[in-house]
């Protein structure tokens, strides 16, 4: 572990803090929804925010 942190130029303290605090499922779901919105906007940038506000449910169901 020490060598890996040294090679990646990371502090061991931040690694252990990250390891002891796992990612919550709510954060994963939020990231998935944000990626879906980003993808929907990238496919057709003319979509407005009102259309995209309904997009997460449609994208997640596909």
XYZ file of C-alpha atoms in Angstrom:
62
model
C 0.000 0.000 0.000
C 2.787 2.407 0.848
C 4.478 1.867 -2.507
C 1.212 2.333 -4.405
C 0.520 5.616 -2.645
C 4.067 6.778 -3.280
C 3.880 5.920 -7.000
C 0.491 7.602 -7.390
C 1.642 10.545 -5.244
C -1.252 10.121 -2.817
C -1.173 10.561 0.926
C -1.850 7.339 2.811
C -4.220 9.224 5.086
C -6.545 10.142 2.211
C -6.475 6.555 0.911
C -7.521 5.111 4.255
C -10.213 7.779 4.676
C -11.598 6.815 1.244
C -11.405 3.109 2.065
C -13.245 3.477 5.374
C -16.050 5.610 3.888
C -17.727 3.519 1.154
C -19.847 5.109 -1.543
C -23.508 5.120 -0.619
C -26.063 3.661 -3.011
C -27.857 7.031 -3.113
C -24.675 8.640 -4.454
C -24.364 5.943 -7.116
C -27.991 6.478 -8.169
C -27.476 10.253 -8.319
C -24.381 9.817 -10.482
C -26.277 7.453 -12.789
C -29.075 9.994 -13.201
C -26.656 12.832 -13.871
C -24.892 10.750 -16.518
C -28.251 9.934 -18.118
C -29.133 13.638 -18.288
C -25.730 14.454 -19.738
C -26.112 11.739 -22.385
C -29.634 12.908 -23.287
C -28.399 16.469 -23.700
C -25.415 15.315 -25.767
C -27.648 13.383 -28.167
C -29.793 16.444 -28.871
C -28.564 19.713 -27.342
C -31.780 21.516 -28.276
C -33.622 19.798 -25.426
C -34.566 22.332 -22.784
C -34.541 21.880 -19.047
C -38.273 21.130 -18.956
C -37.814 18.168 -21.279
C -34.722 16.948 -19.453
C -36.464 17.214 -16.078
C -38.609 14.256 -17.165
C -35.733 12.411 -18.836
C -34.256 10.488 -15.860
C -37.348 8.351 -15.464
C -37.503 7.621 -19.173
C -33.786 6.906 -19.474
C -33.681 4.700 -16.372
C -36.610 2.609 -17.648
C -34.909 1.839 -20.961
